[in-house]
Amino acid sequence: MALMSEPVVSLQDDTRKQLGAFLRARRESLDPQRLGLPRSGRRRTPGLRREEVAMLADVGVTWYTWLEQGRDVNPSSAVMAAVAKALQCTPTEARHLFVLAGLPPGEAPQAVCCEGISEGTRRLLDTLMPKPASIQKPNFDIVAWNDSFGHLMGVDFNDIPPEDRNCIYLFLTHPAWRARLGRRDDVLPIFVSYFRAAMAEHRGDPLWEAKLARFFAVSEEFKTLWHQRNDVRGVENQLKLFTHPELGDFTLQQMYWYSAPRNGSRLLVYLPVDEAGERAMAWLAAQGK
Protein backbone atom coordinates (compact mmCIF):
# COMPACT_ATOMS: atom_id res chain seq x y z
CA MET A 1 0.00 0.00 0.00
CA ALA A 2 1.42 3.39 -0.97
CA LEU A 3 2.21 5.75 1.86
CA MET A 4 0.43 9.07 1.81
CA SER A 5 2.82 11.98 1.88
CA GLU A 6 2.25 14.81 4.32
CA PRO A 7 0.96 18.04 2.78
CA VAL A 8 3.68 20.54 2.08
CA VAL A 9 3.25 23.86 3.86
CA SER A 10 4.76 26.64 1.79
CA LEU A 11 6.50 29.67 3.25
CA GLN A 12 3.67 31.80 1.88
CA ASP A 13 1.04 29.67 3.66
CA ASP A 14 3.01 29.87 6.90
CA THR A 15 3.28 33.66 6.56
CA ARG A 16 -0.48 33.95 6.02
CA LYS A 17 -1.05 31.94 9.19
CA GLN A 18 1.30 34.23 11.09
CA LEU A 19 -0.52 37.25 9.70
CA GLY A 20 -3.84 35.82 10.86
CA ALA A 21 -2.46 34.99 14.31
CA PHE A 22 -1.04 38.49 14.68
CA LEU A 23 -4.33 40.12 13.62
CA ARG A 24 -6.26 37.98 16.05
CA ALA A 25 -3.85 38.74 18.91
CA ARG A 26 -4.14 42.48 18.27
CA ARG A 27 -7.94 42.32 17.99
CA GLU A 28 -8.28 40.39 21.25
CA SER A 29 -5.99 42.81 23.10
CA LEU A 30 -8.21 45.87 22.52
CA ASP A 31 -10.81 47.18 24.93
CA PRO A 32 -14.11 47.97 23.11
CA GLN A 33 -15.14 50.56 25.72
CA ARG A 34 -11.89 52.51 25.37
CA LEU A 35 -12.52 52.71 21.64
CA GLY A 36 -15.99 54.09 22.26
CA LEU A 37 -17.86 51.04 20.93
CA PRO A 38 -21.33 50.45 22.34
CA ARG A 39 -22.16 47.51 24.58
CA SER A 40 -23.95 44.91 22.49
CA GLY A 41 -24.61 41.67 24.29
CA ARG A 42 -22.28 39.30 26.09
CA ARG A 43 -18.83 38.82 24.58
CA ARG A 44 -17.62 35.24 24.44
CA THR A 45 -14.01 36.27 23.80
CA PRO A 46 -11.95 39.26 24.96
CA GLY A 47 -11.29 42.25 22.77
CA LEU A 48 -13.08 43.35 19.61
CA ARG A 49 -15.28 41.26 17.39
CA ARG A 50 -14.25 40.77 13.77
CA GLU A 51 -17.19 42.79 12.54
CA GLU A 52 -16.10 45.69 14.76
CA VAL A 53 -12.60 45.68 13.26
CA ALA A 54 -14.15 45.55 9.79
CA MET A 55 -16.37 48.51 10.64
CA LEU A 56 -13.48 50.58 12.01
CA ALA A 57 -11.32 49.77 8.97
CA ASP A 58 -14.23 50.25 6.53
CA VAL A 59 -13.76 46.81 4.96
CA GLY A 60 -16.12 43.89 4.47
CA VAL A 61 -16.62 41.51 7.41
CA THR A 62 -16.19 38.44 5.22
CA TRP A 63 -13.00 39.82 3.67
CA TYR A 64 -11.50 40.63 7.06
CA THR A 65 -12.49 37.19 8.37
CA TRP A 66 -10.69 35.56 5.45
CA LEU A 67 -7.63 37.72 6.12
CA GLU A 68 -7.56 36.66 9.77
CA GLN A 69 -8.10 33.02 8.80
CA GLY A 70 -4.98 33.12 6.64
CA ARG A 71 -6.78 32.71 3.33
CA ASP A 72 -5.34 33.79 0.00
CA VAL A 73 -6.41 37.43 -0.11
CA ASN A 74 -4.30 40.27 -1.46
CA PRO A 75 -4.79 43.46 0.57
CA SER A 76 -3.64 46.79 -0.80
CA SER A 77 -1.34 49.07 1.20
CA ALA A 78 -4.23 51.50 1.79
CA VAL A 79 -6.51 48.78 3.13
CA MET A 80 -3.80 47.30 5.32
CA ALA A 81 -3.05 50.76 6.71
CA ALA A 82 -6.73 51.08 7.62
CA VAL A 83 -6.65 47.68 9.36
CA ALA A 84 -3.51 48.67 11.26
CA LYS A 85 -5.19 51.89 12.39
CA ALA A 86 -8.34 50.03 13.45
CA LEU A 87 -6.22 47.65 15.51
CA GLN A 88 -4.35 50.57 17.15
CA CYS A 89 -1.01 49.23 15.91
CA THR A 90 2.20 50.96 16.92
CA PRO A 91 4.59 51.90 14.08
CA THR A 92 6.58 48.72 14.77
CA GLU A 93 3.43 46.59 14.77
CA ALA A 94 2.17 48.24 11.57
CA ARG A 95 5.51 47.57 9.86
CA HIS A 96 5.33 43.94 11.02
CA LEU A 97 1.79 43.72 9.64
CA PHE A 98 2.84 45.05 6.24
CA VAL A 99 5.78 42.64 6.00
CA LEU A 100 3.59 39.63 6.81
CA ALA A 101 1.05 40.80 4.23
CA GLY A 102 3.76 40.92 1.57
CA LEU A 103 3.58 44.70 1.25
CA PRO A 104 6.48 47.18 1.27
CA PRO A 105 6.77 48.75 4.75
CA GLY A 106 7.20 52.46 5.20
CA GLU A 107 10.95 52.06 5.35
CA ALA A 108 11.92 49.52 2.72
CA PRO A 109 14.49 47.04 4.07
CA GLN A 110 17.87 47.14 2.45
CA ALA A 111 20.75 44.73 2.47
CA VAL A 112 23.22 45.49 5.19
CA CYS A 113 26.79 44.32 5.29
CA CYS A 114 28.69 44.87 8.52
CA GLU A 115 30.94 41.85 8.96
CA GLY A 116 34.07 43.82 9.80
CA ILE A 117 34.70 46.65 12.23
CA SER A 118 36.82 49.53 11.02
CA GLU A 119 39.66 51.01 13.01
CA GLY A 120 37.61 54.21 13.32
CA THR A 121 34.75 52.27 14.92
CA ARG A 122 37.17 50.64 17.33
CA ARG A 123 38.54 54.04 18.34
CA LEU A 124 34.99 55.32 18.83
CA LEU A 125 34.18 52.50 21.26
CA ASP A 126 37.41 53.07 23.18
CA THR A 127 36.80 56.84 23.30
CA LEU A 128 33.43 56.23 24.96
CA MET A 129 35.12 54.56 27.95
CA PRO A 130 34.14 54.21 30.76
CA LYS A 131 30.64 54.30 29.31
CA PRO A 132 29.70 50.74 28.25
CA ALA A 133 29.24 50.52 24.47
CA SER A 134 28.85 47.88 21.78
CA ILE A 135 27.99 47.44 18.11
CA GLN A 136 25.12 45.04 17.44
CA LYS A 137 23.55 43.61 14.31
CA PRO A 138 19.77 43.56 13.77
CA ASN A 139 19.75 39.92 15.01
CA PHE A 140 21.41 41.04 18.31
CA ASP A 141 24.85 39.64 17.46
CA ILE A 142 27.53 41.64 19.27
CA VAL A 143 30.27 42.39 16.75
CA ALA A 144 32.34 44.90 18.76
CA TRP A 145 32.51 46.23 22.33
CA ASN A 146 34.63 48.18 24.74
CA ASP A 147 36.01 46.89 28.04
CA SER A 148 33.34 48.63 30.12
CA PHE A 149 30.57 46.75 28.33
CA GLY A 150 32.16 43.43 29.26
CA HIS A 151 32.67 44.53 32.88
CA LEU A 152 29.07 45.75 33.09
CA MET A 153 27.70 42.42 31.85
CA GLY A 154 30.16 40.25 33.80
CA VAL A 155 31.69 38.54 30.78
CA ASP A 156 34.99 38.45 28.91
CA PHE A 157 33.98 38.45 25.26
CA ASN A 158 37.40 37.14 24.27
CA ASP A 159 36.51 33.91 26.09
CA ILE A 160 33.17 33.60 24.29
CA PRO A 161 33.07 31.99 20.80
CA PRO A 162 32.01 34.50 18.11
CA GLU A 163 28.85 32.49 17.32
CA ASP A 164 27.76 32.84 20.96
CA ARG A 165 28.21 36.63 21.14
CA ASN A 166 24.52 37.42 20.90
CA CYS A 167 22.47 39.32 23.50
CA ILE A 168 19.56 36.88 23.43
CA TYR A 169 21.72 33.75 23.38
CA LEU A 170 23.83 35.00 26.28
CA PHE A 171 20.73 35.81 28.31
CA LEU A 172 19.49 32.26 27.68
CA THR A 173 22.77 30.47 28.40
CA HIS A 174 25.18 32.61 30.42
CA PRO A 175 24.35 32.83 34.16
CA ALA A 176 26.58 35.86 34.82
CA TRP A 177 25.06 37.84 31.94
CA ARG A 178 21.54 37.00 33.02
CA ALA A 179 22.28 37.83 36.67
CA ARG A 180 23.36 41.39 35.77
CA LEU A 181 19.93 42.28 34.36
CA GLY A 182 17.20 43.57 36.63
CA ARG A 183 13.53 42.56 36.25
CA ARG A 184 14.67 39.30 34.64
CA ASP A 185 11.12 37.90 34.40
CA ASP A 186 10.27 40.69 31.95
CA VAL A 187 13.38 40.36 29.78
CA LEU A 188 12.63 37.17 27.85
CA PRO A 189 9.16 38.20 26.57
CA ILE A 190 10.69 41.47 25.40
CA PHE A 191 13.51 39.65 23.61
CA VAL A 192 10.97 37.40 21.89
CA SER A 193 8.98 40.41 20.68
CA TYR A 194 12.18 42.14 19.49
CA PHE A 195 13.35 39.12 17.51
CA ARG A 196 9.91 38.45 16.01
CA ALA A 197 9.69 42.01 14.71
CA ALA A 198 13.22 41.90 13.28
CA MET A 199 12.83 38.45 11.73
CA ALA A 200 9.68 39.34 9.80
CA GLU A 201 11.88 40.98 7.16
CA HIS A 202 14.20 37.97 6.99
CA ARG A 203 11.79 35.04 6.73
CA GLY A 204 13.37 32.28 4.70
CA ASP A 205 16.88 33.59 5.37
CA PRO A 206 18.83 30.48 6.49
CA LEU A 207 21.04 32.50 8.86
CA TRP A 208 18.06 33.96 10.69
CA GLU A 209 16.24 30.63 10.71
CA ALA A 210 19.32 28.97 12.19
CA LYS A 211 19.55 31.67 14.85
CA LEU A 212 15.93 31.10 15.86
CA ALA A 213 16.44 27.31 15.91
CA ARG A 214 19.42 27.83 18.21
CA PHE A 215 17.31 29.86 20.64
CA PHE A 216 14.69 27.09 20.58
CA ALA A 217 17.35 24.45 21.26
CA VAL A 218 18.68 26.10 24.42
CA SER A 219 15.44 27.45 25.86
CA GLU A 220 12.09 25.72 25.95
CA GLU A 221 10.65 28.88 27.51
CA PHE A 222 11.77 30.99 24.53
CA LYS A 223 10.20 28.42 22.17
CA THR A 224 6.93 28.41 24.12
CA LEU A 225 6.68 32.20 24.17
CA TRP A 226 7.46 32.33 20.43
CA HIS A 227 4.57 30.03 19.59
CA GLN A 228 2.09 31.37 22.15
CA ARG A 229 2.49 35.13 21.74
CA ASN A 230 2.48 37.47 18.77
CA ASP A 231 3.81 40.65 20.35
CA VAL A 232 6.30 42.71 18.36
CA ARG A 233 8.47 45.59 19.54
CA GLY A 234 11.22 47.69 18.10
CA VAL A 235 14.39 48.30 20.10
CA GLU A 236 14.20 51.70 21.73
CA ASN A 237 15.98 54.06 24.09
CA GLN A 238 14.91 53.37 27.65
CA LEU A 239 16.02 53.21 31.26
CA LYS A 240 17.50 49.83 32.10
CA LEU A 241 17.94 48.31 35.55
CA PHE A 242 21.12 46.40 36.39
CA THR A 243 22.04 44.26 39.38
CA HIS A 244 25.71 44.07 40.35
CA PRO A 245 27.31 41.90 43.07
CA GLU A 246 29.40 44.86 44.35
CA LEU A 247 27.37 47.92 43.34
CA GLY A 248 23.85 46.63 43.98
CA ASP A 249 20.98 47.87 41.81
CA PHE A 250 21.41 50.89 39.53
CA THR A 251 19.75 52.31 36.43
CA LEU A 252 21.42 53.44 33.21
CA GLN A 253 19.99 55.17 30.15
CA GLN A 254 20.14 52.88 27.12
CA MET A 255 20.87 54.86 23.95
CA TYR A 256 20.96 53.60 20.36
CA TRP A 257 22.46 55.18 17.26
CA TYR A 258 21.80 53.50 13.93
CA SER A 259 23.97 53.23 10.86
CA ALA A 260 22.19 53.87 7.54
CA PRO A 261 19.72 52.35 6.85
CA ARG A 262 17.53 52.44 10.00
CA ASN A 263 17.45 48.64 10.27
CA GLY A 264 21.25 48.34 10.03
CA SER A 265 23.81 47.72 12.74
CA ARG A 266 23.43 49.90 15.81
CA LEU A 267 25.69 51.47 18.40
CA LEU A 268 24.49 50.90 21.96
CA VAL A 269 25.77 53.15 24.76
CA TYR A 270 24.76 53.20 28.44
CA LEU A 271 24.73 56.57 30.23
CA PRO A 272 24.31 57.42 33.94
CA VAL A 273 21.16 59.21 35.02
CA ASP A 274 21.67 59.54 38.79
CA GLU A 275 24.23 59.16 41.58
CA ALA A 276 24.01 55.36 41.56
CA GLY A 277 24.74 55.37 37.83
CA GLU A 278 27.68 57.74 38.34
CA ARG A 279 29.10 55.38 40.98
CA ALA A 280 28.76 52.53 38.50
CA MET A 281 30.67 54.56 35.89
CA ALA A 282 33.42 55.27 38.42
CA TRP A 283 33.69 51.58 39.21
CA LEU A 284 33.88 50.70 35.50
CA ALA A 285 36.57 53.33 35.00
CA ALA A 286 38.63 51.78 37.81
CA GLN A 287 38.53 48.34 36.18
CA GLY A 288 40.64 49.62 33.29
CA LYS A 289 43.46 50.93 35.50
Coordinates of C-alpha atoms in Angstrom, one line a residue:
M1 CA 0.0 0.0 0.0
A2 CA 1.4 3.4 -1.0
L3 CA 2.2 5.8 1.9
M4 CA 0.4 9.1 1.8
S5 CA 2.8 12.0 1.9
E6 CA 2.2 14.8 4.3
P7 CA 1.0 18.0 2.8
V8 CA 3.7 20.5 2.1
V9 CA 3.2 23.9 3.9
S10 CA 4.8 26.6 1.8
L11 CA 6.5 29.7 3.3
Q12 CA 3.7 31.8 1.9
D13 CA 1.0 29.7 3.7
D14 CA 3.0 29.9 6.9
T15 CA 3.3 33.7 6.6
R16 CA -0.5 34.0 6.0
K17 CA -1.1 31.9 9.2
Q18 CA 1.3 34.2 11.1
L19 CA -0.5 37.3 9.7
G20 CA -3.8 35.8 10.9
A21 CA -2.5 35.0 14.3
F22 CA -1.0 38.5 14.7
L23 CA -4.3 40.1 13.6
R24 CA -6.3 38.0 16.1
A25 CA -3.9 38.7 18.9
R26 CA -4.1 42.5 18.3
R27 CA -7.9 42.3 18.0
E28 CA -8.3 40.4 21.3
S29 CA -6.0 42.8 23.1
L30 CA -8.2 45.9 22.5
D31 CA -10.8 47.2 24.9
P32 CA -14.1 48.0 23.1
Q33 CA -15.1 50.6 25.7
R34 CA -11.9 52.5 25.4
L35 CA -12.5 52.7 21.6
G36 CA -16.0 54.1 22.3
L37 CA -17.9 51.0 20.9
P38 CA -21.3 50.4 22.3
R39 CA -22.2 47.5 24.6
S40 CA -23.9 44.9 22.5
G41 CA -24.6 41.7 24.3
R42 CA -22.3 39.3 26.1
R43 CA -18.8 38.8 24.6
R44 CA -17.6 35.2 24.4
T45 CA -14.0 36.3 23.8
P46 CA -11.9 39.3 25.0
G47 CA -11.3 42.3 22.8
L48 CA -13.1 43.3 19.6
R49 CA -15.3 41.3 17.4
R50 CA -14.2 40.8 13.8
E51 CA -17.2 42.8 12.5
E52 CA -16.1 45.7 14.8
V53 CA -12.6 45.7 13.3
A54 CA -14.1 45.5 9.8
M55 CA -16.4 48.5 10.6
L56 CA -13.5 50.6 12.0
A57 CA -11.3 49.8 9.0
D58 CA -14.2 50.3 6.5
V59 CA -13.8 46.8 5.0
G60 CA -16.1 43.9 4.5
V61 CA -16.6 41.5 7.4
T62 CA -16.2 38.4 5.2
W63 CA -13.0 39.8 3.7
Y64 CA -11.5 40.6 7.1
T65 CA -12.5 37.2 8.4
W66 CA -10.7 35.6 5.5
L67 CA -7.6 37.7 6.1
E68 CA -7.6 36.7 9.8
Q69 CA -8.1 33.0 8.8
G70 CA -5.0 33.1 6.6
R71 CA -6.8 32.7 3.3
D72 CA -5.3 33.8 0.0
V73 CA -6.4 37.4 -0.1
N74 CA -4.3 40.3 -1.5
P75 CA -4.8 43.5 0.6
S76 CA -3.6 46.8 -0.8
S77 CA -1.3 49.1 1.2
A78 CA -4.2 51.5 1.8
V79 CA -6.5 48.8 3.1
M80 CA -3.8 47.3 5.3
A81 CA -3.1 50.8 6.7
A82 CA -6.7 51.1 7.6
V83 CA -6.7 47.7 9.4
A84 CA -3.5 48.7 11.3
K85 CA -5.2 51.9 12.4
A86 CA -8.3 50.0 13.4
L87 CA -6.2 47.6 15.5
Q88 CA -4.4 50.6 17.2
C89 CA -1.0 49.2 15.9
T90 CA 2.2 51.0 16.9
P91 CA 4.6 51.9 14.1
T92 CA 6.6 48.7 14.8
E93 CA 3.4 46.6 14.8
A94 CA 2.2 48.2 11.6
R95 CA 5.5 47.6 9.9
H96 CA 5.3 43.9 11.0
L97 CA 1.8 43.7 9.6
F98 CA 2.8 45.0 6.2
V99 CA 5.8 42.6 6.0
L100 CA 3.6 39.6 6.8
A101 CA 1.0 40.8 4.2
G102 CA 3.8 40.9 1.6
L103 CA 3.6 44.7 1.3
P104 CA 6.5 47.2 1.3
P105 CA 6.8 48.7 4.7
G106 CA 7.2 52.5 5.2
E107 CA 10.9 52.1 5.4
A108 CA 11.9 49.5 2.7
P109 CA 14.5 47.0 4.1
Q110 CA 17.9 47.1 2.5
A111 CA 20.7 44.7 2.5
V112 CA 23.2 45.5 5.2
C113 CA 26.8 44.3 5.3
C114 CA 28.7 44.9 8.5
E115 CA 30.9 41.9 9.0
G116 CA 34.1 43.8 9.8
I117 CA 34.7 46.6 12.2
S118 CA 36.8 49.5 11.0
E119 CA 39.7 51.0 13.0
G120 CA 37.6 54.2 13.3
T121 CA 34.7 52.3 14.9
R122 CA 37.2 50.6 17.3
R123 CA 38.5 54.0 18.3
L124 CA 35.0 55.3 18.8
L125 CA 34.2 52.5 21.3
D126 CA 37.4 53.1 23.2
T127 CA 36.8 56.8 23.3
L128 CA 33.4 56.2 25.0
M129 CA 35.1 54.6 27.9
P130 CA 34.1 54.2 30.8
K131 CA 30.6 54.3 29.3
P132 CA 29.7 50.7 28.2
A133 CA 29.2 50.5 24.5
S134 CA 28.9 47.9 21.8
I135 CA 28.0 47.4 18.1
Q136 CA 25.1 45.0 17.4
K137 CA 23.5 43.6 14.3
P138 CA 19.8 43.6 13.8
N139 CA 19.7 39.9 15.0
F140 CA 21.4 41.0 18.3
D141 CA 24.8 39.6 17.5
I142 CA 27.5 41.6 19.3
V143 CA 30.3 42.4 16.7
A144 CA 32.3 44.9 18.8
W145 CA 32.5 46.2 22.3
N146 CA 34.6 48.2 24.7
D147 CA 36.0 46.9 28.0
S148 CA 33.3 48.6 30.1
F149 CA 30.6 46.8 28.3
G150 CA 32.2 43.4 29.3
H151 CA 32.7 44.5 32.9
L152 CA 29.1 45.7 33.1
M153 CA 27.7 42.4 31.8
G154 CA 30.2 40.3 33.8
V155 CA 31.7 38.5 30.8
D156 CA 35.0 38.5 28.9
F157 CA 34.0 38.4 25.3
N158 CA 37.4 37.1 24.3
D159 CA 36.5 33.9 26.1
I160 CA 33.2 33.6 24.3
P161 CA 33.1 32.0 20.8
P162 CA 32.0 34.5 18.1
E163 CA 28.9 32.5 17.3
D164 CA 27.8 32.8 21.0
R165 CA 28.2 36.6 21.1
N166 CA 24.5 37.4 20.9
C167 CA 22.5 39.3 23.5
I168 CA 19.6 36.9 23.4
Y169 CA 21.7 33.7 23.4
L170 CA 23.8 35.0 26.3
F171 CA 20.7 35.8 28.3
L172 CA 19.5 32.3 27.7
T173 CA 22.8 30.5 28.4
H174 CA 25.2 32.6 30.4
P175 CA 24.3 32.8 34.2
A176 CA 26.6 35.9 34.8
W177 CA 25.1 37.8 31.9
R178 CA 21.5 37.0 33.0
A179 CA 22.3 37.8 36.7
R180 CA 23.4 41.4 35.8
L181 CA 19.9 42.3 34.4
G182 CA 17.2 43.6 36.6
R183 CA 13.5 42.6 36.2
R184 CA 14.7 39.3 34.6
D185 CA 11.1 37.9 34.4
D186 CA 10.3 40.7 32.0
V187 CA 13.4 40.4 29.8
L188 CA 12.6 37.2 27.9
P189 CA 9.2 38.2 26.6
I190 CA 10.7 41.5 25.4
F191 CA 13.5 39.7 23.6
V192 CA 11.0 37.4 21.9
S193 CA 9.0 40.4 20.7
Y194 CA 12.2 42.1 19.5
F195 CA 13.4 39.1 17.5
R196 CA 9.9 38.5 16.0
A197 CA 9.7 42.0 14.7
A198 CA 13.2 41.9 13.3
M199 CA 12.8 38.4 11.7
A200 CA 9.7 39.3 9.8
E201 CA 11.9 41.0 7.2
H202 CA 14.2 38.0 7.0
R203 CA 11.8 35.0 6.7
G204 CA 13.4 32.3 4.7
D205 CA 16.9 33.6 5.4
P206 CA 18.8 30.5 6.5
L207 CA 21.0 32.5 8.9
W208 CA 18.1 34.0 10.7
E209 CA 16.2 30.6 10.7
A210 CA 19.3 29.0 12.2
K211 CA 19.6 31.7 14.8
L212 CA 15.9 31.1 15.9
A213 CA 16.4 27.3 15.9
R214 CA 19.4 27.8 18.2
F215 CA 17.3 29.9 20.6
F216 CA 14.7 27.1 20.6
A217 CA 17.3 24.4 21.3
V218 CA 18.7 26.1 24.4
S219 CA 15.4 27.5 25.9
E220 CA 12.1 25.7 25.9
E221 CA 10.7 28.9 27.5
F222 CA 11.8 31.0 24.5
K223 CA 10.2 28.4 22.2
T224 CA 6.9 28.4 24.1
L225 CA 6.7 32.2 24.2
W226 CA 7.5 32.3 20.4
H227 CA 4.6 30.0 19.6
Q228 CA 2.1 31.4 22.1
R229 CA 2.5 35.1 21.7
N230 CA 2.5 37.5 18.8
D231 CA 3.8 40.7 20.4
V232 CA 6.3 42.7 18.4
R233 CA 8.5 45.6 19.5
G234 CA 11.2 47.7 18.1
V235 CA 14.4 48.3 20.1
E236 CA 14.2 51.7 21.7
N237 CA 16.0 54.1 24.1
Q238 CA 14.9 53.4 27.6
L239 CA 16.0 53.2 31.3
K240 CA 17.5 49.8 32.1
L241 CA 17.9 48.3 35.6
F242 CA 21.1 46.4 36.4
T243 CA 22.0 44.3 39.4
H244 CA 25.7 44.1 40.4
P245 CA 27.3 41.9 43.1
E246 CA 29.4 44.9 44.3
L247 CA 27.4 47.9 43.3
G248 CA 23.9 46.6 44.0
D249 CA 21.0 47.9 41.8
F250 CA 21.4 50.9 39.5
T251 CA 19.8 52.3 36.4
L252 CA 21.4 53.4 33.2
Q253 CA 20.0 55.2 30.2
Q254 CA 20.1 52.9 27.1
M255 CA 20.9 54.9 24.0
Y256 CA 21.0 53.6 20.4
W257 CA 22.5 55.2 17.3
Y258 CA 21.8 53.5 13.9
S259 CA 24.0 53.2 10.9
A260 CA 22.2 53.9 7.5
P261 CA 19.7 52.3 6.9
R262 CA 17.5 52.4 10.0
N263 CA 17.5 48.6 10.3
G264 CA 21.2 48.3 10.0
S265 CA 23.8 47.7 12.7
R266 CA 23.4 49.9 15.8
L267 CA 25.7 51.5 18.4
L268 CA 24.5 50.9 22.0
V269 CA 25.8 53.1 24.8
Y270 CA 24.8 53.2 28.4
L271 CA 24.7 56.6 30.2
P272 CA 24.3 57.4 33.9
V273 CA 21.2 59.2 35.0
D274 CA 21.7 59.5 38.8
E275 CA 24.2 59.2 41.6
A276 CA 24.0 55.4 41.6
G277 CA 24.7 55.4 37.8
E278 CA 27.7 57.7 38.3
R279 CA 29.1 55.4 41.0
A280 CA 28.8 52.5 38.5
M281 CA 30.7 54.6 35.9
A282 CA 33.4 55.3 38.4
W283 CA 33.7 51.6 39.2
L284 CA 33.9 50.7 35.5
A285 CA 36.6 53.3 35.0
A286 CA 38.6 51.8 37.8
Q287 CA 38.5 48.3 36.2
G288 CA 40.6 49.6 33.3
K289 CA 43.5 50.9 35.5

